[in-house]
CSV table of C-alpha atoms in Angstrom, one decimal:
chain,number,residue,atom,x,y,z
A,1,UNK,CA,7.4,-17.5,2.4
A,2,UNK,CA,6.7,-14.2,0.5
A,3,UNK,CA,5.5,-11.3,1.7
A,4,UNK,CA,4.2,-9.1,-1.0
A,5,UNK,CA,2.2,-6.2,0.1
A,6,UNK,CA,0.8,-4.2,-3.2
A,7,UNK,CA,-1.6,-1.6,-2.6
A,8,UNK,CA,-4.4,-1.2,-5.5
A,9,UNK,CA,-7.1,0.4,-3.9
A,10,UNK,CA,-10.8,-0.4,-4.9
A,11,UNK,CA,-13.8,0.7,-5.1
A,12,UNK,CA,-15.5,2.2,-7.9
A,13,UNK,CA,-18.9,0.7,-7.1
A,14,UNK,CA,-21.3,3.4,-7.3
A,15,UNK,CA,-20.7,4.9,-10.8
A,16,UNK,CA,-18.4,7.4,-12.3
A,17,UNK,CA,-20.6,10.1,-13.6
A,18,UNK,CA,-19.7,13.6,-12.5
A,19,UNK,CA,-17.3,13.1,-9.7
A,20,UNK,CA,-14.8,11.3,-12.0
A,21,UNK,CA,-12.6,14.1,-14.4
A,22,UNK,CA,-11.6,13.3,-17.2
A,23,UNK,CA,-8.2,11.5,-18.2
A,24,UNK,CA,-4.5,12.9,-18.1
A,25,UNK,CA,-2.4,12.2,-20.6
A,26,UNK,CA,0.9,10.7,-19.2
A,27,UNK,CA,4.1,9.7,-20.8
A,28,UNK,CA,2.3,6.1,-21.2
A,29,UNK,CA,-1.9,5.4,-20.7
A,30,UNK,CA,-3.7,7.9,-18.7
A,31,UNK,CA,-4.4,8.7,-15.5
A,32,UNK,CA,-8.3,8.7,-14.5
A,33,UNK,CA,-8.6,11.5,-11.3
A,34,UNK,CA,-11.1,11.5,-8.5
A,35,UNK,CA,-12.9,8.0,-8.6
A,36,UNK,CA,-14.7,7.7,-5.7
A,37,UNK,CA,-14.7,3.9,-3.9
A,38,UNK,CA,-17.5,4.6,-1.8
A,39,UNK,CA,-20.9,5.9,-2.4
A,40,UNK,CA,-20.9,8.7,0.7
A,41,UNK,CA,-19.7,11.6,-1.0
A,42,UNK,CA,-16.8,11.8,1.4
A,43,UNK,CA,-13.5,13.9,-0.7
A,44,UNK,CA,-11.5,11.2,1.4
A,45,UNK,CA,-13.1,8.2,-0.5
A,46,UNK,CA,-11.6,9.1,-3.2
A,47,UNK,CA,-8.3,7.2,-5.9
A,48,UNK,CA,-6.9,8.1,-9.1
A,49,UNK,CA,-6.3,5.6,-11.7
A,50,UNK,CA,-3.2,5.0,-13.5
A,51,UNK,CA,-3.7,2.9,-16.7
A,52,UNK,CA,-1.0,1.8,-18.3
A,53,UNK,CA,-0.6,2.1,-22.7
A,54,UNK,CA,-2.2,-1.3,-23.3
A,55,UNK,CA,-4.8,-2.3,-21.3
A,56,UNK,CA,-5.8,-6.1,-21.6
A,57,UNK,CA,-8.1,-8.5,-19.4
A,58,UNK,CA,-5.0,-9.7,-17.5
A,59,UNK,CA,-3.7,-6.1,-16.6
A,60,UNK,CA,-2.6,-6.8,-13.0
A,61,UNK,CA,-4.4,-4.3,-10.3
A,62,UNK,CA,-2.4,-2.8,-7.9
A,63,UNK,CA,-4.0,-1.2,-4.6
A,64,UNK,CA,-1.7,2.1,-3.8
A,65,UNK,CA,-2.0,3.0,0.1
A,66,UNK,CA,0.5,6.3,0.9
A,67,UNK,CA,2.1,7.1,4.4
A,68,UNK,CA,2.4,9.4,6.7
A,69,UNK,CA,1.7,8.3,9.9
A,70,UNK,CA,-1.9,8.2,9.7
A,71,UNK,CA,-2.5,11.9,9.9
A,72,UNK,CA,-1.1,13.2,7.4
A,73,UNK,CA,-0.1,12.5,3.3
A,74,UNK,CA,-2.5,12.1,0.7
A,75,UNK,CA,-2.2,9.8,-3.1
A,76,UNK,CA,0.1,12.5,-4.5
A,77,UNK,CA,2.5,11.7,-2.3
A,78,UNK,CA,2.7,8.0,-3.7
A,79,UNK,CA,2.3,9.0,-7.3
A,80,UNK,CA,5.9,8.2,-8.6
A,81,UNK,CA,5.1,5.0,-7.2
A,82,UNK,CA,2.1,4.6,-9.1
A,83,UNK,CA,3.8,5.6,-11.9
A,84,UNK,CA,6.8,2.9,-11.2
A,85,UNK,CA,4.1,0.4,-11.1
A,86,UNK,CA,2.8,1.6,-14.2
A,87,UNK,CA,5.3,1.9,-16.2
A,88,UNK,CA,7.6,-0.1,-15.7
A,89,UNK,CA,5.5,-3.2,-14.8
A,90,UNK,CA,2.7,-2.7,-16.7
A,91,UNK,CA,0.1,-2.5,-13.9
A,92,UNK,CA,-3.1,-0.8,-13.5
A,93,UNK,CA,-2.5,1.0,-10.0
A,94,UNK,CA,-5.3,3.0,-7.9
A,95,UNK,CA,-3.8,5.4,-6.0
A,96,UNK,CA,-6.1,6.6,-2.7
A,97,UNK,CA,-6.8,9.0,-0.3
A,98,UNK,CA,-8.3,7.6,3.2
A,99,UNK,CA,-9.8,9.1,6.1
A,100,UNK,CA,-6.6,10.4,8.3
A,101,UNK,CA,-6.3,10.2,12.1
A,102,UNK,CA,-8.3,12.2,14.4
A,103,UNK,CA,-10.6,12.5,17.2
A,104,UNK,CA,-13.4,11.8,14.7
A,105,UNK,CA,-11.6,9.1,12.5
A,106,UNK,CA,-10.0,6.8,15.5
A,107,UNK,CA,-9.2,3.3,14.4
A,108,UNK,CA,-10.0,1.0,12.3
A,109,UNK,CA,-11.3,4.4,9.9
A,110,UNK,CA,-8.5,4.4,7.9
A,111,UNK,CA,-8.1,0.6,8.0
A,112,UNK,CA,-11.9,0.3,6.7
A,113,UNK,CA,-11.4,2.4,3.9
A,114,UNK,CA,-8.6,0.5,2.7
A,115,UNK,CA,-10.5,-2.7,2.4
A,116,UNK,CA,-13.4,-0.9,0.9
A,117,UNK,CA,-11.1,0.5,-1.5
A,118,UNK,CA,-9.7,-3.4,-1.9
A,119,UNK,CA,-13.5,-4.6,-2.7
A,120,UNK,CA,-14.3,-1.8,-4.9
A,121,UNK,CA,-11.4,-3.1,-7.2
A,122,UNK,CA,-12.4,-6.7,-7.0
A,123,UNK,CA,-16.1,-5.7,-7.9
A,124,UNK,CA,-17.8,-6.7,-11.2
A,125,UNK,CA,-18.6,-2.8,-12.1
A,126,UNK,CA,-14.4,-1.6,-11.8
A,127,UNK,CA,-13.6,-4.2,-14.3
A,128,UNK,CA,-16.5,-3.9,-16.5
A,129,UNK,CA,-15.9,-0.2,-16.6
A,130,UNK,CA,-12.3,-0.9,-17.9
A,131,UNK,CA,-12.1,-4.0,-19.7
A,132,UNK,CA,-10.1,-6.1,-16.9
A,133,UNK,CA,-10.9,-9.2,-15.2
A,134,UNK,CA,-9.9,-8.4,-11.8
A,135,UNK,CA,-9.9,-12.3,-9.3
A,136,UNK,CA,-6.9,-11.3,-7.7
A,137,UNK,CA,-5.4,-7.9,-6.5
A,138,UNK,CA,-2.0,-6.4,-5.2
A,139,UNK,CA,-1.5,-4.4,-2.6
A,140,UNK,CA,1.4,-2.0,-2.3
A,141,UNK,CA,2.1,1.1,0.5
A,142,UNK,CA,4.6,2.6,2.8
A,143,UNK,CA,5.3,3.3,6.4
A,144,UNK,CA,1.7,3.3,7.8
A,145,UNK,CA,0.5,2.5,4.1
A,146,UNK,CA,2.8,-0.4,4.6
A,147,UNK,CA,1.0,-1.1,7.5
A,148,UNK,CA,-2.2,-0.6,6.0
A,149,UNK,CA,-1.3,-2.7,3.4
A,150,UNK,CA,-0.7,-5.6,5.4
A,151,UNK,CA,-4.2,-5.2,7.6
A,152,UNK,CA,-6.3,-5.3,4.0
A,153,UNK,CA,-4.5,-8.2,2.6
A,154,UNK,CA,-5.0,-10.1,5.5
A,155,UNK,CA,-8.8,-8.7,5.6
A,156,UNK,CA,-9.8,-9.9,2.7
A,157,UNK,CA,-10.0,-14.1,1.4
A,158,UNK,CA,-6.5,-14.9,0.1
A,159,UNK,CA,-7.2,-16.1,-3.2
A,160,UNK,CA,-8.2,-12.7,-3.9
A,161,UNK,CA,-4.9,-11.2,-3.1
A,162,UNK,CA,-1.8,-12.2,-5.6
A,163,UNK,CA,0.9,-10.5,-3.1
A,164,UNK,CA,1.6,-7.5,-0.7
A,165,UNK,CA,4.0,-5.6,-0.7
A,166,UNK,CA,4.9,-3.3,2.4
A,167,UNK,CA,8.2,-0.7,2.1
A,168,UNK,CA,8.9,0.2,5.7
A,169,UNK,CA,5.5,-0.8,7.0
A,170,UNK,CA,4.4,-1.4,10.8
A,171,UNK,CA,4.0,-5.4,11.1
A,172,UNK,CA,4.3,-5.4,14.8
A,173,UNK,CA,2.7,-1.8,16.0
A,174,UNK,CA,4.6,-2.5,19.7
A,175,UNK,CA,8.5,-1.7,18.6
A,176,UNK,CA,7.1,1.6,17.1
A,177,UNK,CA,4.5,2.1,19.7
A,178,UNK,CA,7.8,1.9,22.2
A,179,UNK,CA,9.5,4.7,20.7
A,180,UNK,CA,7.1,7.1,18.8
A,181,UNK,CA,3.9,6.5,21.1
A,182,UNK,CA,3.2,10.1,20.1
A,183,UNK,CA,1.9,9.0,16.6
A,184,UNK,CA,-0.6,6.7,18.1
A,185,UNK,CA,-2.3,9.8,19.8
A,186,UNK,CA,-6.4,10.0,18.7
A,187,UNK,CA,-5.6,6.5,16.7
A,188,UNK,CA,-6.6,3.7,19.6
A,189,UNK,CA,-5.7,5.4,23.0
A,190,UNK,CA,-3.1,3.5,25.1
A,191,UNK,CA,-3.7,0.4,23.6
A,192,UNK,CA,-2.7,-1.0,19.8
A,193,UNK,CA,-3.5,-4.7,19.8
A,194,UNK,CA,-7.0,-3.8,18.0
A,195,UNK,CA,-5.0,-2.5,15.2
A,196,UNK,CA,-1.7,-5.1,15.0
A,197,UNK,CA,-1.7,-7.3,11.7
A,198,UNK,CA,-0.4,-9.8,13.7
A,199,UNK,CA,-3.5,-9.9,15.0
A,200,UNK,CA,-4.8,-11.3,11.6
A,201,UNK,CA,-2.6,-14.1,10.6
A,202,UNK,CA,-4.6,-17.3,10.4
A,203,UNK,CA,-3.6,-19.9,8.5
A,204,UNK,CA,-1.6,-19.7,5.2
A,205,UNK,CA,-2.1,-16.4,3.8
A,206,UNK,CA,-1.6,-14.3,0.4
A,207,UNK,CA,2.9,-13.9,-0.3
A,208,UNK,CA,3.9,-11.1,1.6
A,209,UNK,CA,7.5,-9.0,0.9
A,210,UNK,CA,8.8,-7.1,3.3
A,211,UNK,CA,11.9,-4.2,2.7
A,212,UNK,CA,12.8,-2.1,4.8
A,213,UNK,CA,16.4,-0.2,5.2
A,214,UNK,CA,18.3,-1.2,8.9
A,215,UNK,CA,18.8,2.2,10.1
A,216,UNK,CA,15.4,3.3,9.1
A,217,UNK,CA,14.9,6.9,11.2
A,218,UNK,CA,11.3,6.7,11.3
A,219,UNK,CA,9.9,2.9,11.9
A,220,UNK,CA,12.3,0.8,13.8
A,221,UNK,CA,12.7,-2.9,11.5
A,222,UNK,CA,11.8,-5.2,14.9
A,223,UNK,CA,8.5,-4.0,13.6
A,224,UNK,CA,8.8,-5.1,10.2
A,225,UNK,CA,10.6,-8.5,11.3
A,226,UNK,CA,8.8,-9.2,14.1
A,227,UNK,CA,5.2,-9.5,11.7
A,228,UNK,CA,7.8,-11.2,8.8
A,229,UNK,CA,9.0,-14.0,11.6
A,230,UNK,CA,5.2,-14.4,12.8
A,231,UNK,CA,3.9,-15.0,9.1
A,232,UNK,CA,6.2,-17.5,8.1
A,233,UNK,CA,5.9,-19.1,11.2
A,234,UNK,CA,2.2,-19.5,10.2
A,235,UNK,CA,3.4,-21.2,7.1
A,236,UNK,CA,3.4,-18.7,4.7
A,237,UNK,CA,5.2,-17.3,2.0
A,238,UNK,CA,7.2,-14.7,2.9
A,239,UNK,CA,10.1,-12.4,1.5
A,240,UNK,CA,12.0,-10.1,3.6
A,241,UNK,CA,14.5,-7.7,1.7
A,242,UNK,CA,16.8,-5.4,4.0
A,243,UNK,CA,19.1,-3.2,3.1
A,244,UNK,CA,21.7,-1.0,4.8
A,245,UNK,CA,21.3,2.8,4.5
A,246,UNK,CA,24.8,3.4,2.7
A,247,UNK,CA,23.0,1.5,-0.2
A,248,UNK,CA,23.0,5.3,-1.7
A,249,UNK,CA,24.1,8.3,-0.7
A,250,UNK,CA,22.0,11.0,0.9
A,251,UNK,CA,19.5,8.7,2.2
A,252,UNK,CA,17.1,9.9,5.3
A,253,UNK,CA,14.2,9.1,7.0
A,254,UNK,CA,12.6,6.0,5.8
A,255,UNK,CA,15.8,5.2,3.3
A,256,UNK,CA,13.5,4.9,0.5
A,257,UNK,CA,13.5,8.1,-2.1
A,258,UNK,CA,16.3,8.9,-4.5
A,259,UNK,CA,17.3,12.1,-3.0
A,260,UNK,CA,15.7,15.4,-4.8
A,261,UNK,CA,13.4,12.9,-7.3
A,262,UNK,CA,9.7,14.5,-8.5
A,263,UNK,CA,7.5,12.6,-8.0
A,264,UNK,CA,9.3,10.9,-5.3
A,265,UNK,CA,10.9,7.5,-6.7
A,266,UNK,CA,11.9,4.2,-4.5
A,267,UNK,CA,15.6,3.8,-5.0
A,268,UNK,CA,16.9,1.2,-7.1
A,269,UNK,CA,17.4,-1.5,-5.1
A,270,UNK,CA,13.5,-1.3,-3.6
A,271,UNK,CA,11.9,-1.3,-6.7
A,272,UNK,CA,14.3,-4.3,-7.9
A,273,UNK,CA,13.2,-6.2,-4.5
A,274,UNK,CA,9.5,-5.2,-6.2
A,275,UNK,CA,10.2,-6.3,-9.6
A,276,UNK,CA,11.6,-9.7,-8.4
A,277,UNK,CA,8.6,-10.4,-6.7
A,278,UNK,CA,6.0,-9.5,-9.0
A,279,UNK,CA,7.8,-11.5,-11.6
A,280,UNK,CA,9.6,-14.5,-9.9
């Protein structure tokens, strides 16, 4: 059972006139800024598109979801990510922003803007605006993007997801809830079942990987395994990679970011875990 949680965030439905600028050049393709996947004019609705040098009908589509607890981060964050995906793997990756946590934008906000960003990819005017056939996408975040990740994989049908990917993602809110209840604060009051992937396994569902480092300092893994346990249990395919954090030195937090990188890049064995399940 594979988990694979890729985040390509969709949803480019309403037309790309002037709230799209134009293309960066980049060491390979271009990156298309400020594409909006919903039609409400809201600067949180908003991915950039990384295209890699040769673009074909079967370019793969990646979802890109970043972290930061929910209130905080934004798509720059997770550009060397984009880029990894990109470049080295030869995807097409959309890189978004999402409405962050507050008062205003409880749960599921953030969780609806991820799917709408999902369907906007999977819709017939993203991929006849740039010459891909788009059936099936990835999804890829981190921390709460990994979290994110798995809630719109499991949202959508899973013939249109081809895997997930979530790097030190909440499966199971509760272990986390447990010890940083803080960070749930203006999400989903006291309660967290509402907002628990768990809550959406049903059935067989798209592959799923899973890494995350043991002594992670930021989401304890009982969160990750406890959702990994659940989907396989559920009879599907499932990879869980784990990793101790002496796999490099100067590793903190999440144990996922070459030390001192810009952009921020996964560490080697994380994006080998990746590569290995995109191409199996």
């Amino acid at each position: 059972m594979r988990i694979f949680a890729v985040v390509v965030a969709a949803a480019l439905s309403g037309g790309l006139s002037g709230a799209v600028r134009a293309g960066t050049a980049t060491e390979s393709g271009k990156v298309i800024r400020d594409i909006p996947y919903s039609q409400d004019g809201n600067p949180m609705h908003l991915g950039d598109l990384y295209l890699p040098e040769k673009v074909t009908p079967g370019t793969q589509v990646l979802l890109a979801i970043h972290g930061g607890g929910w209130n905080h981060g934004d798509r720059k964050s997770w550009s060397g990510v984009a880029e990894f995906f990109r470049r080295e793997l030869g995807f097409a990756v959309f890189n978004i922003e999402y409405r962050l946590r507050s008062p205003e934008n409880p749960w599921p906000a953030c969780g609806d803007d991820c799917v709408a960003a999902a369907k906007f990819l999977l819709g017939r005017d993203f991929a006849g605006r740039y010459g891909l056939k788009v059936p099936r996408i990835w999804i890829c975040g981190g921390s709460a993007g990994g979290h994110l990740t798995l809630w719109t994989a499991l949202s959508l049908p899973a013939n249109q997801i081809a895997g997930a990917i979530s790097i030190s993602g909440i499966g199971d809110p509760q272990p986390d809830f447990a010890v940083h209840g803080s960070r749930y604060r203006n999400m989903i009051g006291e309660g967290i079942p509402e907002m628990s992937p768990l809550s959406l396994i049903r059935g067989k569902g798209p592959r799923i990987l899973q890494t995350h480092a043991t002594g992670d300092k930021v989401v304890p893994i009982a969160s990750a395994k406890r959702f990994h346990e659940a989907y396989r249990k559920a009879g599907s395919e499932a990879v869980f990679f784990e990793y101790p954090e002496t796999v490099m030195p100067g590793l903190s937090g999440h144990c996922i970011w070459i030390p001192k990188s810009k952009p921020r890049r996964l560490i080697p064995a994380v994006e080998k875990a990746i590569s290995d399940f995109v191409r199996p």
